[in-house]
Amino acid sequence: MKPKTVLLLIIILAAVLRFLYLGAVPLGITHDEMGYIYNAYSIAKTGRNVFGELLPVFTWMTRGGFPFMPVPIYSLVPLFWILPLSPAVARFLPALLGVMDVTLLYFITLRLFKHTPLALLSALFLAISPWHLHFSRSAYDANYALFYFLFAIAAFIWELPKKRISWIWVLSLAAAMFSYRGMSILFLPIGALLYWFASSTRAMRPKQRVGFTLGMTLCTLLLGAAVFLNGDGYTTEGMQVFANPKMQEEVDTKIREATGPLFIRRFFTNKPVYILDHLRENYLKSYSPEFLFLYTEPSAIYSIWSRGRLYFIDLFFIILGFSYLFRLSKPAAFVWTGFFLIGGIPGGIGGLPYSSRNFFLAAIFPVLSAAGVMHVISLIKGKLLRTSAIICVTLLYTYALGSYLYDYYGRYAPQQAEAWAKSIKEISLLSAAKQKDHDMVLLGKTSFGDTVEYAFWNRIDPRIVQDTWKNRQEKPFVYFPLDNAVFSEKCLNGSDLGKPMFEKVTTIYYITTHTCNNEATPSGKIEDYFGNPVWKLFELDRGKPETFINL
């Protein structure tokens, strides 16, 4: 079978795995995803984000504590010019970028190592990667960062032998930086590795060196501008180790609890040592067997319990993969090893969640696994034994993929639906339905993120959301109408009912979090998969005083 045909089949497989039930699974949309989705929709319809800013670029990254980056949002805007607001449309582009990642990895591997079977197998392993699949089925910003980093690498190695100065890779690096703050620091080591590769292979000409230097300088200045305009609000996300507000307190506590001369304790316990200890710990955790092959990390959004970021079988092949890459091409192998080593830097300086900060590694490990498989097969002599080995590897990975899909669709999706804000989707739709037979629908103890969720699921005009944000800024901790619902940042109590906005209201459908109004008896509840209460539902009627007892 021709390589192009095999690649096409791999791309089809990648597309099926990423687009299958995309609008239904995950069962909800998290607040972080919603920030990108609804901001894109708002700009597409009004030219302004949900905060009312006209076509913002740098200034919105920390507005109101919401760190939304420009590239994911502006990438989605054209879709909402022609397609309706829905989960499938919102997640379409990240899924498409995930499929394109597979193609880019094939091209990069083929160009670097000049080995078609390795390139095809690497693409296949990325297509079925649980780490990559998990993220490319969401609207998270890490998807965009990975795509643009891979595109930058592909553009660089494509233009290098042509002796041309290409700015495409520079623009891609810049796009990656402004896709996800947690990975933006990678542009420097990636650029350094590409420069080393070009120099070691003597493929870079003087004009290309000048273009490279100017391009990296431009990226540095752009990142510097973002940091200057946003200050700590920009850097805190990706540099939590340096920005820990309790650092000095923890250092002082360790000094007090230790024994010995004070100058000795201060010499071995201080801020630089504290930072180095945490950098080492975070960085090594990014490569630990527990993270990669067993448990991943606590966040239910980013991981499936009792399952690592990679298949367990990958552990064996990754170890062998390094030697096979060096056997093919030492310069290319050094570059890939460099990619492997720098992939953990964002998690090292930023800490959890490693799955998103270190998402660059999701595209690095498949090549190592593929190289390990190629290495094993190359050591086997005899056609029958080699065929048997190929069948065994195929069956093992087929079972591993099937096991992951079973866990993802059959267990993780329903059981961890609340991590994806499924109940907020439910109360948003319920609120709209209850407006037909109630004078007021009131949602208590809600955030602005909940308000945006309601607007998304009920397709509310973004202009109304912009007005709601403005009102919340001017009058904090009061009631805010949105469409035909009313949102509040606090729980409802009996004294509130005497306020003017409630005077002409007879029936109220009141929805609030399970922590509110604990003395009152709700008429219903919304629970998670395991039966834990998430929201309380109250049917309030002035004609039935008993419904207001203990509010």
mmCIF file of C-alpha atoms in Angstrom, residues 3-19 95-96 98-107 120 123-124 126-128:
data_model
loop_
_atom_site.group_PDB
_atom_site.id
_atom_site.type_symbol
_atom_site.label_atom_id
_atom_site.label_comp_id
_atom_site.label_asym_id
_atom_site.label_seq_id
_atom_site.Cartn_x
_atom_site.Cartn_y
_atom_site.Cartn_z
ATOM 1 C CA PRO A 3 2.415 5.737 1.944
ATOM 2 C CA LYS A 4 -0.085 8.419 0.907
ATOM 3 C CA THR A 5 -2.909 5.880 1.108
ATOM 4 C CA VAL A 6 -1.783 4.733 4.543
ATOM 5 C CA LEU A 7 -1.524 8.341 5.725
ATOM 6 C CA LEU A 8 -5.028 9.031 4.424
ATOM 7 C CA LEU A 9 -6.391 6.071 6.402
ATOM 8 C CA ILE A 10 -4.612 7.297 9.529
ATOM 9 C CA ILE A 11 -6.100 10.775 9.048
ATOM 10 C CA ILE A 12 -9.571 9.252 8.655
ATOM 11 C CA LEU A 13 -9.076 7.279 11.867
ATOM 12 C CA ALA A 14 -7.905 10.430 13.671
ATOM 13 C CA ALA A 15 -10.966 12.321 12.421
ATOM 14 C CA VAL A 16 -13.411 9.598 13.483
ATOM 15 C CA LEU A 17 -11.931 9.422 16.987
ATOM 16 C CA ARG A 18 -12.070 13.203 17.413
ATOM 17 C CA PHE A 19 -15.411 14.010 15.804
ATOM 18 C CA ALA A 95 -10.889 18.668 16.792
ATOM 19 C CA LEU A 96 -9.858 19.692 13.277
ATOM 20 C CA GLY A 98 -6.063 17.682 16.330
ATOM 21 C CA VAL A 99 -6.403 15.888 12.995
ATOM 22 C CA MET A 100 -4.012 18.361 11.390
ATOM 23 C CA ASP A 101 -1.508 17.695 14.204
ATOM 24 C CA VAL A 102 -1.369 14.100 12.982
ATOM 25 C CA THR A 103 -0.492 15.254 9.461
ATOM 26 C CA LEU A 104 2.086 17.746 10.715
ATOM 27 C CA LEU A 105 3.798 15.134 12.868
ATOM 28 C CA TYR A 106 4.058 12.830 9.850
ATOM 29 C CA PHE A 107 5.668 15.587 7.814
ATOM 30 C CA LEU A 120 3.524 6.804 9.372
ATOM 31 C CA ALA A 123 1.224 9.693 12.946
ATOM 32 C CA LEU A 124 -0.822 6.606 13.821
ATOM 33 C CA LEU A 126 -0.627 10.374 17.727
ATOM 34 C CA ALA A 127 -4.002 9.617 16.122
ATOM 35 C CA ILE A 128 -4.800 7.117 18.908
#
